[in-house]
PDB file of C-alpha atoms in Angstrom:
ATOM      1  CA  MET A   1     111.229 107.437 151.128  1.00 57.00           C
ATOM      2  CA  THR A   2     114.345 108.352 149.123  1.00 63.00           C
ATOM      3  CA  SER A   3     114.170 111.049 146.465  1.00 63.00           C
ATOM      4  CA  LYS A   4     114.843 108.505 143.681  1.00 65.00           C
ATOM      5  CA  LEU A   5     112.013 106.281 144.856  1.00 66.00           C
ATOM      6  CA  ARG A   6     109.698 109.277 145.187  1.00 65.00           C
ATOM      7  CA  ASP A   7     110.574 110.366 141.650  1.00 65.00           C
ATOM      8  CA  PHE A   8     109.854 106.834 140.395  1.00 64.00           C
ATOM      9  CA  PHE A   9     106.351 106.764 141.866  1.00 64.00           C
ATOM     10  CA  ARG A  10     105.627 110.318 140.686  1.00 65.00           C
ATOM     11  CA  ARG A  11     106.612 109.383 137.153  1.00 67.00           C
ATOM     12  CA  LEU A  12     104.385 106.319 137.278  1.00 68.00           C
ATOM     13  CA  LYS A  13     101.440 108.465 138.345  1.00 72.00           C
ATOM     14  CA  TYR A  14     101.988 111.669 136.385  1.00 76.00           C
ATOM     15  CA  GLY A  15     104.512 110.928 133.635  1.00 82.00           C
ATOM     16  CA  ARG A  16     107.616 113.063 133.148  1.00 92.00           C
ATOM     17  CA  PRO A  17     107.585 116.200 135.316  1.00 96.00           C
ATOM     18  CA  VAL A  18     106.956 119.657 133.986  1.00 97.00           C
ATOM     19  CA  VAL A  19     109.918 121.803 134.999  1.00 98.00           C
ATOM     20  CA  ILE A  20     108.781 125.194 136.260  1.00 98.00           C
ATOM     21  CA  VAL A  21     110.942 128.278 136.722  1.00 98.00           C
ATOM     22  CA  SER A  22     109.255 130.591 139.206  1.00 98.00           C
ATOM     23  CA  GLY A  23     109.762 133.495 141.579  1.00 97.00           C
ATOM     24  CA  LEU A  24     108.722 137.086 141.990  1.00 96.00           C
ATOM     25  CA  PRO A  25     108.983 139.338 138.937  1.00 92.00           C
ATOM     26  CA  ARG A  26     112.568 140.655 138.624  1.00 90.00           C
ATOM     27  CA  SER A  27     114.049 137.782 140.658  1.00 94.00           C
ATOM     28  CA  GLY A  28     116.143 136.084 137.966  1.00 94.00           C
ATOM     29  CA  THR A  29     113.574 133.815 136.350  1.00 95.00           C
ATOM     30  CA  SER A  30     114.530 134.782 132.796  1.00 94.00           C
ATOM     31  CA  MET A  31     118.183 134.134 133.603  1.00 95.00           C
ATOM     32  CA  ALA A  32     117.288 130.660 134.894  1.00 97.00           C
ATOM     33  CA  MET A  33     115.317 129.945 131.716  1.00 97.00           C
ATOM     34  CA  LYS A  34     118.266 130.986 129.570  1.00 96.00           C
ATOM     35  CA  MET A  35     120.550 128.706 131.582  1.00 97.00           C
ATOM     36  CA  LEU A  36     118.290 125.703 131.105  1.00 98.00           C
ATOM     37  CA  GLU A  37     118.018 126.437 127.390  1.00 97.00           C
ATOM     38  CA  ALA A  38     121.804 126.652 127.084  1.00 97.00           C
ATOM     39  CA  GLY A  39     122.136 123.369 128.956  1.00 97.00           C
ATOM     40  CA  GLY A  40     119.982 121.578 126.416  1.00 97.00           C
ATOM     41  CA  MET A  41     116.451 121.713 127.806  1.00 97.00           C
ATOM     42  CA  GLU A  42     113.443 122.414 125.578  1.00 97.00           C
ATOM     43  CA  LEU A  43     111.513 125.545 126.525  1.00 97.00           C
ATOM     44  CA  VAL A  44     107.792 126.254 126.344  1.00 97.00           C
ATOM     45  CA  VAL A  45     107.726 129.863 125.095  1.00 96.00           C
ATOM     46  CA  ASP A  46     105.815 131.826 122.468  1.00 93.00           C
ATOM     47  CA  ASN A  47     108.160 134.857 122.177  1.00 86.00           C
ATOM     48  CA  VAL A  48     105.195 137.251 122.132  1.00 87.00           C
ATOM     49  CA  ARG A  49     106.962 139.407 124.711  1.00 84.00           C
ATOM     50  CA  THR A  50     110.264 140.329 123.123  1.00 79.00           C
ATOM     51  CA  ALA A  51     113.550 141.483 124.641  1.00 72.00           C
ATOM     52  CA  ASP A  52     113.830 145.098 125.769  1.00 78.00           C
ATOM     53  CA  VAL A  53     116.058 147.279 127.933  1.00 77.00           C
ATOM     54  CA  ASP A  54     114.685 145.681 131.105  1.00 72.00           C
ATOM     55  CA  ASN A  55     115.342 142.143 129.868  1.00 75.00           C
ATOM     56  CA  PRO A  56     117.873 142.421 127.020  1.00 75.00           C
ATOM     57  CA  LYS A  57     118.232 138.627 126.859  1.00 77.00           C
ATOM     58  CA  GLY A  58     114.478 138.058 126.546  1.00 79.00           C
ATOM     59  CA  TYR A  59     111.597 137.168 128.854  1.00 90.00           C
ATOM     60  CA  TYR A  60     111.140 133.472 127.968  1.00 92.00           C
ATOM     61  CA  GLU A  61     107.387 133.526 128.536  1.00 94.00           C
ATOM     62  CA  ASP A  62     104.263 131.823 127.222  1.00 95.00           C
ATOM     63  CA  GLU A  63     101.210 134.098 127.236  1.00 95.00           C
ATOM     64  CA  ARG A  64      98.880 131.251 128.184  1.00 96.00           C
ATOM     65  CA  VAL A  65     100.399 131.176 131.659  1.00 97.00           C
ATOM     66  CA  LYS A  66      98.928 134.596 132.460  1.00 96.00           C
ATOM     67  CA  ASP A  67      95.409 133.140 132.155  1.00 96.00           C
ATOM     68  CA  LEU A  68      95.905 130.121 134.430  1.00 96.00           C
ATOM     69  CA  ALA A  69      93.691 131.574 137.182  1.00 95.00           C
ATOM     70  CA  GLU A  70      90.681 131.772 134.838  1.00 95.00           C
ATOM     71  CA  MET A  71      91.511 128.956 132.436  1.00 95.00           C
ATOM     72  CA  GLU A  72      89.128 125.983 132.417  1.00 94.00           C
ATOM     73  CA  ASP A  73      91.143 123.761 130.082  1.00 95.00           C
ATOM     74  CA  THR A  74      94.744 123.406 131.200  1.00 95.00           C
ATOM     75  CA  SER A  75      95.376 120.152 129.361  1.00 95.00           C
ATOM     76  CA  TRP A  76      97.931 121.937 127.150  1.00 96.00           C
ATOM     77  CA  LEU A  77     100.355 121.743 130.062  1.00 96.00           C
ATOM     78  CA  ARG A  78     100.660 117.989 129.566  1.00 95.00           C
ATOM     79  CA  ALA A  79     102.617 118.736 126.411  1.00 96.00           C
ATOM     80  CA  ALA A  80     105.140 120.535 128.643  1.00 97.00           C
ATOM     81  CA  ARG A  81     106.136 117.322 130.410  1.00 97.00           C
ATOM     82  CA  GLY A  82     109.891 116.969 130.133  1.00 96.00           C
ATOM     83  CA  LYS A  83     110.191 120.651 129.153  1.00 97.00           C
ATOM     84  CA  VAL A  84     110.498 123.902 131.103  1.00 98.00           C
ATOM     85  CA  ILE A  85     108.039 126.796 131.343  1.00 98.00           C
ATOM     86  CA  LYS A  86     108.116 130.010 133.374  1.00 98.00           C
ATOM     87  CA  VAL A  87     105.276 130.600 135.845  1.00 98.00           C
ATOM     88  CA  VAL A  88     105.293 133.631 138.130  1.00 96.00           C
ATOM     89  CA  SER A  89     104.958 132.691 141.803  1.00 97.00           C
ATOM     90  CA  SER A  90     101.438 134.104 142.198  1.00 96.00           C
ATOM     91  CA  LEU A  91     100.126 131.594 139.629  1.00 97.00           C
ATOM     92  CA  LEU A  92     101.741 128.401 140.924  1.00 97.00           C
ATOM     93  CA  ASN A  93      98.612 127.561 142.894  1.00 95.00           C
ATOM     94  CA  TYR A  94      96.630 127.334 139.639  1.00 96.00           C
ATOM     95  CA  LEU A  95      98.748 124.637 138.044  1.00 97.00           C
ATOM     96  CA  PRO A  96      96.566 121.528 137.554  1.00 95.00           C
ATOM     97  CA  ALA A  97      97.114 118.495 139.744  1.00 93.00           C
ATOM     98  CA  ASP A  98      97.360 116.070 136.833  1.00 93.00           C
ATOM     99  CA  ASN A  99     101.086 116.741 136.318  1.00 96.00           C
ATOM    100  CA  ALA A 100     104.184 116.398 138.452  1.00 95.00           C
ATOM    101  CA  TYR A 101     106.195 119.606 138.765  1.00 97.00           C
ATOM    102  CA  LYS A 102     109.825 120.292 139.533  1.00 97.00           C
ATOM    103  CA  VAL A 103     109.970 123.955 140.492  1.00 98.00           C
ATOM    104  CA  ILE A 104     113.196 125.941 140.329  1.00 98.00           C
ATOM    105  CA  PHE A 105     112.293 128.885 142.531  1.00 98.00           C
ATOM    106  CA  MET A 106     114.460 131.992 142.251  1.00 98.00           C
ATOM    107  CA  ARG A 107     114.922 134.076 145.367  1.00 97.00           C
ATOM    108  CA  ARG A 108     116.337 137.586 145.452  1.00 95.00           C
ATOM    109  CA  ASN A 109     116.894 140.277 148.044  1.00 94.00           C
ATOM    110  CA  LEU A 110     113.507 141.985 148.215  1.00 95.00           C
ATOM    111  CA  HIS A 111     115.025 145.478 148.257  1.00 92.00           C
ATOM    112  CA  GLU A 112     116.716 144.623 144.955  1.00 93.00           C
ATOM    113  CA  VAL A 113     113.431 143.301 143.577  1.00 92.00           C
ATOM    114  CA  LEU A 114     111.650 146.526 144.500  1.00 92.00           C
ATOM    115  CA  ALA A 115     114.429 148.685 143.024  1.00 88.00           C
ATOM    116  CA  SER A 116     114.359 146.742 139.761  1.00 86.00           C
ATOM    117  CA  GLN A 117     110.569 146.897 139.559  1.00 86.00           C
ATOM    118  CA  ALA A 118     110.602 150.644 140.272  1.00 85.00           C
ATOM    119  CA  LYS A 119     113.056 151.310 137.441  1.00 84.00           C
ATOM    120  CA  MET A 120     110.946 149.272 135.044  1.00 83.00           C
ATOM    121  CA  LEU A 121     107.831 151.249 135.995  1.00 78.00           C
ATOM    122  CA  GLU A 122     109.725 154.530 135.671  1.00 79.00           C
ATOM    123  CA  ARG A 123     110.770 153.711 132.126  1.00 78.00           C
ATOM    124  CA  ARG A 124     107.146 152.966 131.284  1.00 73.00           C
ATOM    125  CA  GLY A 125     105.949 156.219 132.793  1.00 75.00           C
ATOM    126  CA  GLU A 126     104.112 154.384 135.574  1.00 72.00           C
ATOM    127  CA  GLU A 127     104.417 154.348 139.328  1.00 74.00           C
ATOM    128  CA  SER A 128     103.516 151.943 142.098  1.00 74.00           C
ATOM    129  CA  GLN A 129     100.396 152.732 144.102  1.00 73.00           C
ATOM    130  CA  THR A 130     101.797 150.891 147.148  1.00 79.00           C
ATOM    131  CA  GLY A 131     104.645 152.037 149.397  1.00 82.00           C
ATOM    132  CA  ASP A 132     107.855 150.026 149.665  1.00 86.00           C
ATOM    133  CA  GLN A 133     107.276 148.898 153.250  1.00 92.00           C
ATOM    134  CA  ASP A 134     103.809 147.633 152.410  1.00 92.00           C
ATOM    135  CA  LEU A 135     105.158 145.854 149.334  1.00 91.00           C
ATOM    136  CA  LEU A 136     107.918 144.234 151.387  1.00 94.00           C
ATOM    137  CA  ALA A 137     105.381 142.906 153.877  1.00 96.00           C
ATOM    138  CA  MET A 138     103.138 141.652 151.062  1.00 95.00           C
ATOM    139  CA  TYR A 139     106.009 139.895 149.301  1.00 95.00           C
ATOM    140  CA  GLU A 140     107.257 138.267 152.497  1.00 97.00           C
ATOM    141  CA  ALA A 141     103.793 136.925 153.306  1.00 97.00           C
ATOM    142  CA  HIS A 142     103.326 135.770 149.724  1.00 97.00           C
ATOM    143  CA  LEU A 143     106.649 133.920 149.653  1.00 97.00           C
ATOM    144  CA  ASP A 144     105.863 132.177 152.949  1.00 97.00           C
ATOM    145  CA  LYS A 145     102.535 131.022 151.512  1.00 96.00           C
ATOM    146  CA  VAL A 146     104.110 129.782 148.283  1.00 97.00           C
ATOM    147  CA  GLN A 147     106.801 127.861 150.147  1.00 96.00           C
ATOM    148  CA  PHE A 148     104.114 126.172 152.243  1.00 95.00           C
ATOM    149  CA  GLN A 149     102.186 125.198 149.117  1.00 93.00           C
ATOM    150  CA  LEU A 150     105.250 123.792 147.409  1.00 95.00           C
ATOM    151  CA  ARG A 151     106.150 121.781 150.465  1.00 94.00           C
ATOM    152  CA  PHE A 152     102.817 120.128 151.067  1.00 92.00           C
ATOM    153  CA  ARG A 153     101.241 119.666 147.633  1.00 91.00           C
ATOM    154  CA  PRO A 154     102.259 116.119 146.628  1.00 89.00           C
ATOM    155  CA  HIS A 155     102.851 116.783 142.947  1.00 91.00           C
ATOM    156  CA  PHE A 156     105.377 119.567 143.610  1.00 95.00           C
ATOM    157  CA  GLU A 157     109.092 119.373 144.316  1.00 96.00           C
ATOM    158  CA  ALA A 158     111.123 122.548 144.694  1.00 97.00           C
ATOM    159  CA  LEU A 159     114.714 123.728 144.453  1.00 98.00           C
ATOM    160  CA  TYR A 160     115.375 127.205 145.861  1.00 98.00           C
ATOM    161  CA  LEU A 161     118.218 129.241 144.383  1.00 98.00           C
ATOM    162  CA  ASN A 162     119.436 132.726 145.268  1.00 97.00           C
ATOM    163  CA  TYR A 163     119.920 135.159 142.412  1.00 95.00           C
ATOM    164  CA  ALA A 164     123.161 136.525 143.888  1.00 94.00           C
ATOM    165  CA  ASP A 165     124.584 133.000 144.266  1.00 96.00           C
ATOM    166  CA  VAL A 166     123.850 132.169 140.636  1.00 97.00           C
ATOM    167  CA  VAL A 167     125.610 135.328 139.459  1.00 95.00           C
ATOM    168  CA  SER A 168     128.628 134.894 141.764  1.00 95.00           C
ATOM    169  CA  ASP A 169     129.076 131.129 141.293  1.00 96.00           C
ATOM    170  CA  PRO A 170     127.129 130.081 138.200  1.00 97.00           C
ATOM    171  CA  LEU A 171     128.787 126.703 137.724  1.00 97.00           C
ATOM    172  CA  SER A 172     127.913 125.289 141.145  1.00 98.00           C
ATOM    173  CA  GLN A 173     124.358 126.574 140.851  1.00 98.00           C
ATOM    174  CA  ALA A 174     124.064 125.183 137.319  1.00 98.00           C
ATOM    175  CA  ARG A 175     125.081 121.778 138.635  1.00 97.00           C
ATOM    176  CA  LEU A 176     122.348 121.980 141.264  1.00 97.00           C
ATOM    177  CA  MET A 177     119.795 122.855 138.602  1.00 98.00           C
ATOM    178  CA  ALA A 178     120.924 120.093 136.254  1.00 97.00           C
ATOM    179  CA  GLY A 179     120.821 117.474 138.992  1.00 96.00           C
ATOM    180  CA  PHE A 180     117.415 118.611 140.175  1.00 97.00           C
ATOM    181  CA  VAL A 181     115.722 118.366 136.783  1.00 95.00           C
ATOM    182  CA  GLY A 182     117.119 114.881 136.239  1.00 89.00           C
ATOM    183  CA  GLY A 183     120.524 115.305 134.652  1.00 76.00           C
ATOM    184  CA  GLY A 184     121.386 115.241 130.977  1.00 89.00           C
ATOM    185  CA  LEU A 185     122.124 118.967 130.865  1.00 97.00           C
ATOM    186  CA  ASP A 186     125.502 120.660 130.370  1.00 97.00           C
ATOM    187  CA  PRO A 187     126.329 122.716 133.502  1.00 97.00           C
ATOM    188  CA  GLY A 188     129.263 124.393 131.772  1.00 98.00           C
ATOM    189  CA  LYS A 189     127.069 125.811 129.018  1.00 98.00           C
ATOM    190  CA  MET A 190     124.447 126.763 131.605  1.00 98.00           C
ATOM    191  CA  ALA A 191     127.014 128.707 133.625  1.00 97.00           C
ATOM    192  CA  ALA A 192     128.312 130.454 130.514  1.00 97.00           C
ATOM    193  CA  ALA A 193     124.810 131.796 129.864  1.00 96.00           C
ATOM    194  CA  VAL A 194     124.897 133.900 133.047  1.00 95.00           C
ATOM    195  CA  ASP A 195     125.656 137.552 132.315  1.00 88.00           C
ATOM    196  CA  GLY A 196     126.772 139.188 135.553  1.00 82.00           C
ATOM    197  CA  SER A 197     126.723 142.637 133.966  1.00 78.00           C
ATOM    198  CA  LEU A 198     122.912 142.559 134.130  1.00 72.00           C
ATOM    199  CA  TYR A 199     122.996 142.488 137.945  1.00 70.00           C
ATOM    200  CA  ARG A 200     122.542 146.244 138.182  1.00 62.00           C
ATOM    201  CA  ASN A 201     120.540 146.679 141.381  1.00 65.00           C
ATOM    202  CA  ARG A 202     122.650 145.332 144.237  1.00 64.00           C
ATOM    203  CA  ALA A 203     121.758 145.797 147.878  1.00 60.00           C
ATOM    204  CA  THR A 204     124.428 147.000 150.281  1.00 52.00           C
ATOM    205  CA  ALA A 205     124.983 145.532 153.733  1.00 51.00           C
ATOM    206  CA  ASP A 206     122.303 147.784 155.217  1.00 52.00           C
ATOM    207  CA  GLY A 207     119.739 146.639 152.640  1.00 56.00           C
ATOM    208  CA  ALA A 208     119.783 149.839 150.582  1.00 58.00           C
ATOM    209  CA  VAL A 209     120.070 149.712 146.805  1.00 58.00           C
ATOM    210  CA  PRO A 210     122.090 152.562 145.280  1.00 58.00           C
ATOM    211  CA  ALA A 211     120.799 154.208 142.132  1.00 52.00           C
ATOM    212  CA  ALA A 212     121.530 152.137 139.046  1.00 48.00           C
ATOM    213  CA  LYS A 213     121.264 152.851 135.343  1.00 46.00           C
ATOM    214  CA  GLY A 214     119.220 149.855 134.407  1.00 45.00           C
ATOM    215  CA  ALA A 215     117.021 147.050 135.641  1.00 44.00           C
ATOM    216  CA  SER A 216     117.720 143.374 135.668  1.00 46.00           C
ATOM    217  CA  ASP A 217     115.475 140.344 135.973  1.00 53.00           C
TER     218      ASP A 217
END
């Protein structure tokens, strides 16, 4: 079955898809949300969590998402059809099956993710209770599980993007995003929304991340 035909039958069954931006925390999800907003897509956000030094462009979140695992009534998500909402990867499994979802999943070097998370915790006066090697193993297993779920659950379709690719070549990645969600967006404006200066935790060839002054989502 071609992708256009599959989209046609999904729309007949579920209506317009809910566009989801997902990934691990600190993997570029806020950047992807900003790109989609710049391109002309309507966001589902409540702005309760405001911009700070860790995410100076904003978090683009809706607090209701955090309660998906315990939430009995998720009918509010139907109002997100044709719009985009951010859902962290650990909560994708709790999205109800009465919608179709197009998931833009942000991937990032896991050493960079850990470095960015560590700097965020340091600024908050907190520290991780789990060692880096254990966290790496947990994240790798988690990402494998999520990819399996996205592949085999019939109401999901996924596009995987690498954070570094979006920063280094935002226009080509913006075109991929725009085409995936169904067109109608402006890739040029999406690309212009990418701020490469916020990529402050870059892994070297050996996987190490030198000390950086700030964090970046």
